[in-house]
Short mmCIF file of C-alpha atoms and ligand atoms in Angstrom, two decimals:
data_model
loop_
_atom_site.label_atom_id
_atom_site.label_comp_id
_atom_site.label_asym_id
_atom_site.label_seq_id
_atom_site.Cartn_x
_atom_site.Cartn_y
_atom_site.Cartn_z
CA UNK A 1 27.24 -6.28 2.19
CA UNK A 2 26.15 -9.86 3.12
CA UNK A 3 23.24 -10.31 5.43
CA UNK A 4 23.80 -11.82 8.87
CA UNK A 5 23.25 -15.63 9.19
CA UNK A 6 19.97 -16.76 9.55
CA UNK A 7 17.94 -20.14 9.65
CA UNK A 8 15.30 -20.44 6.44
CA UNK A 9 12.16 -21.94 6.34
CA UNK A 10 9.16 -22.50 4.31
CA UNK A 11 6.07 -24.11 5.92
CA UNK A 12 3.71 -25.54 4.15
CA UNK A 13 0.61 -24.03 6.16
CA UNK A 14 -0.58 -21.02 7.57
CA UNK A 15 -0.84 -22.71 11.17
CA UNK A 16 2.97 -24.37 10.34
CA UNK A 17 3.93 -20.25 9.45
CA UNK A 18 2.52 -19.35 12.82
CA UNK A 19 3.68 -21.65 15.02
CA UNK A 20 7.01 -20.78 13.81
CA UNK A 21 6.37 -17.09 14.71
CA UNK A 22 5.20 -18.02 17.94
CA UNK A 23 8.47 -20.38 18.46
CA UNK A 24 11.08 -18.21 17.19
CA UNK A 25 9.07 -14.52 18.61
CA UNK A 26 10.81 -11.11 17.85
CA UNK A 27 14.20 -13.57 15.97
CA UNK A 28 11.55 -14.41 13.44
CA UNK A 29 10.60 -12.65 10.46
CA UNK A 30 7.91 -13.18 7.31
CA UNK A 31 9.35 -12.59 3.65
CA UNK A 32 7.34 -12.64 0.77
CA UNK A 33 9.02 -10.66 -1.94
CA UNK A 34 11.86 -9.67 -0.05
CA UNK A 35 11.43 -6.17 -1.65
CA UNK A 36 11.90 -4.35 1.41
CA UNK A 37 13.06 -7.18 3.72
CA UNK A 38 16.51 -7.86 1.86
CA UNK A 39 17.83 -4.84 1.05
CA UNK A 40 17.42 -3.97 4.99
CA UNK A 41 19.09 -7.47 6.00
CA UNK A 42 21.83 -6.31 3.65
CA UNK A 43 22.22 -3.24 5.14
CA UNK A 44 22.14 -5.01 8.28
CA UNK A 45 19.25 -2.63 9.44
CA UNK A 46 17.70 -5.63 9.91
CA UNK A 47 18.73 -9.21 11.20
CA UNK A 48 16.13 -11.72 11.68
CA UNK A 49 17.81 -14.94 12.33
CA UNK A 50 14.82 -16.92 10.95
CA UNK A 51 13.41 -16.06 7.85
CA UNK A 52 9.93 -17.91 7.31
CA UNK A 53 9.09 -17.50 3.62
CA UNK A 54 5.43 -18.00 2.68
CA UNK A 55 5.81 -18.89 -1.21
CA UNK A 56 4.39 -22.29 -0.15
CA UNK A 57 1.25 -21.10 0.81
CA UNK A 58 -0.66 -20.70 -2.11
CA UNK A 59 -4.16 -19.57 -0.43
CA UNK A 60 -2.61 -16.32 0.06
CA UNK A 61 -2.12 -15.64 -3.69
CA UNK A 62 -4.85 -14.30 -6.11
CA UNK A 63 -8.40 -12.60 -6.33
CA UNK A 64 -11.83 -13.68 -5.43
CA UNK A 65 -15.33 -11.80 -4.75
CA UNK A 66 -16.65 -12.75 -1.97
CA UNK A 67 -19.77 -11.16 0.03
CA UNK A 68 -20.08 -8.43 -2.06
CA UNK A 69 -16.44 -7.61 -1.70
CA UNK A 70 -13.37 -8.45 -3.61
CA UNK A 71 -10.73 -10.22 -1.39
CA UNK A 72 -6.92 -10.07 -2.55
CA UNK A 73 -4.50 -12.79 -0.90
CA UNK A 74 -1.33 -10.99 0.75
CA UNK A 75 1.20 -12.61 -1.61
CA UNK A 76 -0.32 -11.19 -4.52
CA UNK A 77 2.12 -9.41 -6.66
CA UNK A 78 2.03 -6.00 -8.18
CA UNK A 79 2.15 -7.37 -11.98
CA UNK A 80 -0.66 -10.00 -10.43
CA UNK A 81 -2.92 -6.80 -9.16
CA UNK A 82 -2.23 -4.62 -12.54
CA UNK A 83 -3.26 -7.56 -14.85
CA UNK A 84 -6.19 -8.87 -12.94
CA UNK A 85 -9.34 -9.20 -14.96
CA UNK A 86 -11.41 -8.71 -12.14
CA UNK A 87 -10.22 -5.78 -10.67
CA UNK A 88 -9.98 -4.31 -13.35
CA UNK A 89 -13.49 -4.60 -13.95
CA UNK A 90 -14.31 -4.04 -10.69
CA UNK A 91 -12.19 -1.80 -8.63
CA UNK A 92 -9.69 -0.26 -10.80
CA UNK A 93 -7.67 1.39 -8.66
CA UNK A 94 -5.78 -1.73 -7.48
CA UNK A 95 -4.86 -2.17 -10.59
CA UNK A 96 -3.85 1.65 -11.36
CA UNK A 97 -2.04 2.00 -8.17
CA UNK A 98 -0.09 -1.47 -8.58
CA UNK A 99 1.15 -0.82 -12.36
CA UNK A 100 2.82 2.65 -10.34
CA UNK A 101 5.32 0.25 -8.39
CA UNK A 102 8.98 0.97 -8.87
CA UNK A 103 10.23 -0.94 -12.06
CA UNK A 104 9.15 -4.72 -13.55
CA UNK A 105 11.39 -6.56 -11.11
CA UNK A 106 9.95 -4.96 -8.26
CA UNK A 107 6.45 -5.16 -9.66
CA UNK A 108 7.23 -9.34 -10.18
CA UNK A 109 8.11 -9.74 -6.93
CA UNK A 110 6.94 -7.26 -4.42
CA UNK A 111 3.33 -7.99 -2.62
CA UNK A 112 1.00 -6.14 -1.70
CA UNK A 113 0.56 -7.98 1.88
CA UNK A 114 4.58 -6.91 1.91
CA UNK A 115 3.71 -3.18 0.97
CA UNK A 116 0.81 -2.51 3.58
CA UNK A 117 2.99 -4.46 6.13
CA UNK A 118 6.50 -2.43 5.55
CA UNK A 119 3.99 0.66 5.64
CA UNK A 120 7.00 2.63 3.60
CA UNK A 121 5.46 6.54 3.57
CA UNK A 122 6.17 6.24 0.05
CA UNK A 123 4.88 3.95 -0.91
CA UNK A 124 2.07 3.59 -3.61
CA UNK A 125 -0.65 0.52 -2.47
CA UNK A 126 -1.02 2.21 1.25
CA UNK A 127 -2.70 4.89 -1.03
CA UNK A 128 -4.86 3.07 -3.07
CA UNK A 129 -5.98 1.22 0.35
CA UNK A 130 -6.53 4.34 2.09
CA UNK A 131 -8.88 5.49 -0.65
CA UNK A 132 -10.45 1.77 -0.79
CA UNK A 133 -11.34 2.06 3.09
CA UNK A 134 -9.57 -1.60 2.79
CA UNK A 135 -9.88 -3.88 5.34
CA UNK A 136 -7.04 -6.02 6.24
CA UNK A 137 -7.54 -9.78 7.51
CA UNK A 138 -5.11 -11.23 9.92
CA UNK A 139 -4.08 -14.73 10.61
CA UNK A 140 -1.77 -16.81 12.63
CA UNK A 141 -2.54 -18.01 16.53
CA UNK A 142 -5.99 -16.08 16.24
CA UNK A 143 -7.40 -14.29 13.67
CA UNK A 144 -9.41 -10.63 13.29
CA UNK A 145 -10.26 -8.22 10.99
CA UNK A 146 -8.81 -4.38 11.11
CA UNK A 147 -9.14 -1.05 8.84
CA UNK A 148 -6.19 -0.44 6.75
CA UNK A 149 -6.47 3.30 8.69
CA UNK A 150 -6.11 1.86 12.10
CA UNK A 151 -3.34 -0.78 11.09
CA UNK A 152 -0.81 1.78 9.93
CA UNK A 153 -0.19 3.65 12.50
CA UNK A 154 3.53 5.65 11.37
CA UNK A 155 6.23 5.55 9.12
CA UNK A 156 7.21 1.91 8.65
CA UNK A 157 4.98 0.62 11.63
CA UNK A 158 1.65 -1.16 11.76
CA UNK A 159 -0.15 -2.92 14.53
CA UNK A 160 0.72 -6.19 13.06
CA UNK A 161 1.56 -8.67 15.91
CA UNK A 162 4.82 -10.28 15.79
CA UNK A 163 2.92 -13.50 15.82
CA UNK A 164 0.59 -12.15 13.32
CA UNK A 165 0.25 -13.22 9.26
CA UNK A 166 -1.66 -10.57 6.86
CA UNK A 167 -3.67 -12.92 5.07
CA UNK A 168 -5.85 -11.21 2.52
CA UNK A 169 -7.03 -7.55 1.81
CA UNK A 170 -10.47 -6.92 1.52
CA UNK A 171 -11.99 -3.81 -0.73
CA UNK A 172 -14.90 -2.71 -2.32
CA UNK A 173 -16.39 -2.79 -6.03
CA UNK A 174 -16.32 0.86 -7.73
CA UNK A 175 -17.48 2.33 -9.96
CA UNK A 176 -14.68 2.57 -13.63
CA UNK A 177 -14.30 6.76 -12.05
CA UNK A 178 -10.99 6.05 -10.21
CA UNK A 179 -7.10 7.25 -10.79
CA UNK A 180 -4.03 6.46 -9.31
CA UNK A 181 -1.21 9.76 -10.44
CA UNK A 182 1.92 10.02 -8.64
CA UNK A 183 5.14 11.89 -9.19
CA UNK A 184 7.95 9.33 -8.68
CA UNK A 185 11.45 9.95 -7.36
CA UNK A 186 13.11 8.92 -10.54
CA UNK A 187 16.08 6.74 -8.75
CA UNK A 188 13.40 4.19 -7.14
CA UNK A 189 10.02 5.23 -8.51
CA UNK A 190 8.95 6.07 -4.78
CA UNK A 191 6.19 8.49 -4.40
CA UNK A 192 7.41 11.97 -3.85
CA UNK A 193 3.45 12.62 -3.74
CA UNK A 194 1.12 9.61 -4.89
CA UNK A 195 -2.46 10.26 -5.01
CA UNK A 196 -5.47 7.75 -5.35
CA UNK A 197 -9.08 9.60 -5.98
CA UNK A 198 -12.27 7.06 -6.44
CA UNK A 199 -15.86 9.31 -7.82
CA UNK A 200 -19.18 8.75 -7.12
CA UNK A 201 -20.82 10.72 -10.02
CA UNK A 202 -24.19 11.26 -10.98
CA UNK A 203 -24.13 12.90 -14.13
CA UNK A 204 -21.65 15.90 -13.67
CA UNK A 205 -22.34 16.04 -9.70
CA UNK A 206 -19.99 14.75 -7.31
CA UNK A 207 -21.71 12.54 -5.02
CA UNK A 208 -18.90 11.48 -3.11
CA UNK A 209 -15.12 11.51 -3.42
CA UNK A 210 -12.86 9.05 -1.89
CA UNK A 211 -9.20 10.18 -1.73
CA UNK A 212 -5.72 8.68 -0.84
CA UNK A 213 -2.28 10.32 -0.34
CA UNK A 214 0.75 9.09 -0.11
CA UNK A 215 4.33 10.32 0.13
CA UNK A 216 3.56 13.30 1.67
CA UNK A 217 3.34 12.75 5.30
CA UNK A 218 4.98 9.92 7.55
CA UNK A 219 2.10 7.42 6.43
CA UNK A 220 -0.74 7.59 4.07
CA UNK A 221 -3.67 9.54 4.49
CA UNK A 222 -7.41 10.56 3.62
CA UNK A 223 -7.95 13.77 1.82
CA UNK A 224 -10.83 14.51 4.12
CA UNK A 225 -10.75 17.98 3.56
CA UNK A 226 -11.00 17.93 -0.17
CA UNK A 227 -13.25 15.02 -0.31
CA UNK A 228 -15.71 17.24 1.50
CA UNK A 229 -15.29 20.69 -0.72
CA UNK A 230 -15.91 18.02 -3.87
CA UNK A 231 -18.85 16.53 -2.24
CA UNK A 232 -22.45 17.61 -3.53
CA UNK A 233 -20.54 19.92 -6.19
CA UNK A 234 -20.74 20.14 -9.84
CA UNK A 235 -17.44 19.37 -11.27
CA UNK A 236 -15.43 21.66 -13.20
CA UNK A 237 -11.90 22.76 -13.85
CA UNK A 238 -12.33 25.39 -11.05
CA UNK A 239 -14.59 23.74 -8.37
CA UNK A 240 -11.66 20.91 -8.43
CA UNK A 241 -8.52 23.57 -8.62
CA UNK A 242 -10.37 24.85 -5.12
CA UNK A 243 -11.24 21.77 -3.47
CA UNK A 244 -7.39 20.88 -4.02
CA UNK A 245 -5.75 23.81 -2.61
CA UNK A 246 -7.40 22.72 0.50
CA UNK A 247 -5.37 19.83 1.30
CA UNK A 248 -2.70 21.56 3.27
CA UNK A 249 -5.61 21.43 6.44
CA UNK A 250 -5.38 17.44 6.12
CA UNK A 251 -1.14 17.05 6.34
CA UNK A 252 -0.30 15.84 9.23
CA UNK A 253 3.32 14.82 10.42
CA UNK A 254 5.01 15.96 7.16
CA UNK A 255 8.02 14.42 5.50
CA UNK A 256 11.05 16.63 5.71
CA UNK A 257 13.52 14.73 3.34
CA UNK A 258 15.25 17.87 1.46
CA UNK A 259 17.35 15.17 -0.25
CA UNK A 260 14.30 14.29 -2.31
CA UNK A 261 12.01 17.13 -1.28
CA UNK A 262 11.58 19.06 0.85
CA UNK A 263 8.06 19.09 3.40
CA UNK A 264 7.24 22.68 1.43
CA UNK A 265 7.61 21.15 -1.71
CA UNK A 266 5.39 18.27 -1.22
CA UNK A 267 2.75 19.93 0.16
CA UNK A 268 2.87 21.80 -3.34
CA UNK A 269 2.87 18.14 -5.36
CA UNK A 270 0.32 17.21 -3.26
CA UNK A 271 -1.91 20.26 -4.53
CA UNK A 272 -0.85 19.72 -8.18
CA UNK A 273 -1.32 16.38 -8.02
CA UNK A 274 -4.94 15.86 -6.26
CA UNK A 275 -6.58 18.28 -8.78
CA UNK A 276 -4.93 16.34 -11.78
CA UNK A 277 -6.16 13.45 -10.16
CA UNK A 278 -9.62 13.97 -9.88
CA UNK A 279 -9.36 14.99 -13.44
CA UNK A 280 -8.29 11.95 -14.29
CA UNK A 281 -10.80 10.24 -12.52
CA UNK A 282 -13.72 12.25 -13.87
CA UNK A 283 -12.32 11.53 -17.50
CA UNK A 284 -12.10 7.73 -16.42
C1 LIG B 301 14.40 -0.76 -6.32
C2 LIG B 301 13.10 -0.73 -5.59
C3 LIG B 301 12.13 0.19 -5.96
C4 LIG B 301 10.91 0.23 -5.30
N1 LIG B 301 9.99 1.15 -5.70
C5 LIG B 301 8.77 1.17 -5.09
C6 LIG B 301 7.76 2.08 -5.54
O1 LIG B 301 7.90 2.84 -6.49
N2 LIG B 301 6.56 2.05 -4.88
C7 LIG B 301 6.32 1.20 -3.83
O2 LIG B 301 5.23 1.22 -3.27
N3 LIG B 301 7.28 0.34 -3.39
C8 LIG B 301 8.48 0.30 -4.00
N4 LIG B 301 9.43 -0.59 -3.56
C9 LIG B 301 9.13 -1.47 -2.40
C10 LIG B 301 8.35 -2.69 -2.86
O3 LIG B 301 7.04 -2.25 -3.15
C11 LIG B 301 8.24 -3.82 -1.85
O4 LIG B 301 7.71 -4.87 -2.60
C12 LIG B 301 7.31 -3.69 -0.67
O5 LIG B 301 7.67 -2.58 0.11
C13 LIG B 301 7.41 -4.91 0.23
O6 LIG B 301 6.78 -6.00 -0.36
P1 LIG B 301 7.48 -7.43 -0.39
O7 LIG B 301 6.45 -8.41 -0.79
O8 LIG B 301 8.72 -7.39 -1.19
O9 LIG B 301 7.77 -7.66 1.19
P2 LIG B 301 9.07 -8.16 1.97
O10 LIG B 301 10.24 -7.33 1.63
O11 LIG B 301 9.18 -9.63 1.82
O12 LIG B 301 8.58 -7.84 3.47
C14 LIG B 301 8.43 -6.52 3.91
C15 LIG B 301 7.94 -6.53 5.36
O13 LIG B 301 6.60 -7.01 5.43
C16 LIG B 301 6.54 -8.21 6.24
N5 LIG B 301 5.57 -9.08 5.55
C17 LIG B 301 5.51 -9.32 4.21
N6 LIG B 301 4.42 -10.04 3.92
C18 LIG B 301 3.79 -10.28 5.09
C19 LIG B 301 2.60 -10.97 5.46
N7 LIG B 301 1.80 -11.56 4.53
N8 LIG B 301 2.24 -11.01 6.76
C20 LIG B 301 3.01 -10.40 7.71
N9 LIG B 301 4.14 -9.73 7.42
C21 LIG B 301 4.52 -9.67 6.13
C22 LIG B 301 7.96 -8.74 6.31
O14 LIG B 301 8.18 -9.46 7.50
C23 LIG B 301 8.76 -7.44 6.27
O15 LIG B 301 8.79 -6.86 7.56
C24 LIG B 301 10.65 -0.66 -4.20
C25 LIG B 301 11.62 -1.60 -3.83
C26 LIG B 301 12.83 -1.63 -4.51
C27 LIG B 301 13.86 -2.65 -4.09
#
């Protein structure tokens, strides 16, 4: 199907992207790699009719440290993130999580200022940002600062203004003990259960854990649960097979989709899948 008609346009500045929000209001919509945005206007679930694309705005591609923290522009792609030098020194994760995405035409084009944005419950970034405590800054008419927690707030909705740009995503250095493991739905590559674990070790003792799920629930969440029972503990095969098991107490709203699987059987991934992860990020 074709999309509905709609005007294009491409400013060539933030403030030029935002006064067009603030023109065209709830008719207006941001693209950046279409991922998500096109398919819906095809299915005509969605029908902007003005489509303000930001591929002129080149400040809002790339990664920089800055204050201690690294700082990745919104239209940074996933094949961008995966093969970044600096985050892969740095905060791995990213770069784990982003190499996850659906196939290489998705990866080439698909953001990850679109992913946290479209806030799909399966999708694989929210997870990594979850874990990452990222902060998210937004631009446009005026600009602030929010936790990636607090901006998605349900399944495919954020508290993004409509005359609001996300500009850059903010997260800190780690140490190399991080993993990104998900089991994919094999059709699209979403996340049937996606999980994103960073370590704080001191020799084999978990000082902290940081832990991100995705897939599971009608947005991503913190493992705060499991993070706790691996906190303080020596880490073995059965301390993490425990701490695991426990993170049935931290799903909340859980996706019932028996097409792809069922709320049972993702709780059951989610189990699997955090202890392997951990494992993977101890081995790291
Ligand atoms: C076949 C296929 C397989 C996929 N598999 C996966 C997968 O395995 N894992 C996964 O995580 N995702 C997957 N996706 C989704 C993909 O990750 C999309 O790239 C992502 O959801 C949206 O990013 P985008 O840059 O394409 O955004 P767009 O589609 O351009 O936009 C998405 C939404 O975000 C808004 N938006 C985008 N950028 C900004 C911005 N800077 N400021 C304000 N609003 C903005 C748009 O207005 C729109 O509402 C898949 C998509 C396809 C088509």
């Amino acid at each position: 199907m074709f999309a509905e008609k709609f005007e294009y346009h491409a400013p060539a500045s933030l403030q030029e992207a935002a006064s067009l929000l603030g023109q065209h209001g709830e008719d207006a919509k941001i693209v950046t790699g279409g991922m998500s945005l096109i398919p819906l206007m095809k299915l005509r679930l969605a029908a902007p009719s003005h489509l303000i694309d930001l591929r002129k705005l080149n400040d809002l591609k790339g990664v920089s440290e800055s204050g201690g923290k690294i700082v990745i522009g919104a239209r940074t792609t996933y094949s961008e993130l995966a093969g970044n030098a600096l985050l892969r020194s740095k905060c791995p994760l990213v770069c784990q999580a982003a190499a996850e995405v659906g196939d290489v035409q998705v990866r080439n084009r698909g953001t990850i200022g679109g992913s946290l944005v479209h806030a799909d419950p399966a999708a694989d970034l929210p997870a990594a940002a979850m874990a990452l405590d990222a902060e998210l800054s937004l631009g446009g008419r005026q600009s602030r600062t929010v936790k990636v927690a607090d901006f998605i707030v349900d399944a495919l909705s954020t508290s993004i203004a409509a005359d609001e740009i996300l500009v850059s995503v903010s997260v800190p250095a780690t140490g190399p003990k991080t993993c990104y493991l998900k089991m994919a739905q094999h059709a699209s590559g979403f996340a049937l259960v996606g999980v994103a674990v960073v370590l704080d070790m001191e020799g084999n003792t978990c000082r902290g854990a940081r832990i991100g799920v995705t897939g599971v629930s009608a947005k991503a969440f913190r493992a705060a649960t499991v993070e706790q029972a691996l906190a303080g503990k020596a880490l073995d095969a059965g301390t993490i097979k425990a701490a695991a098991e426990q993170i049935a107490a931290d799903i909340r709203d859980p996706l019932e989709d028996p097409l792809n699987g069922s709320a049972a059987y993702r709780a059951q991934l989610a189990k699997v899948y955090t202890a392997r992860a951990v494992q993977g990020a101890l081995a790291a």
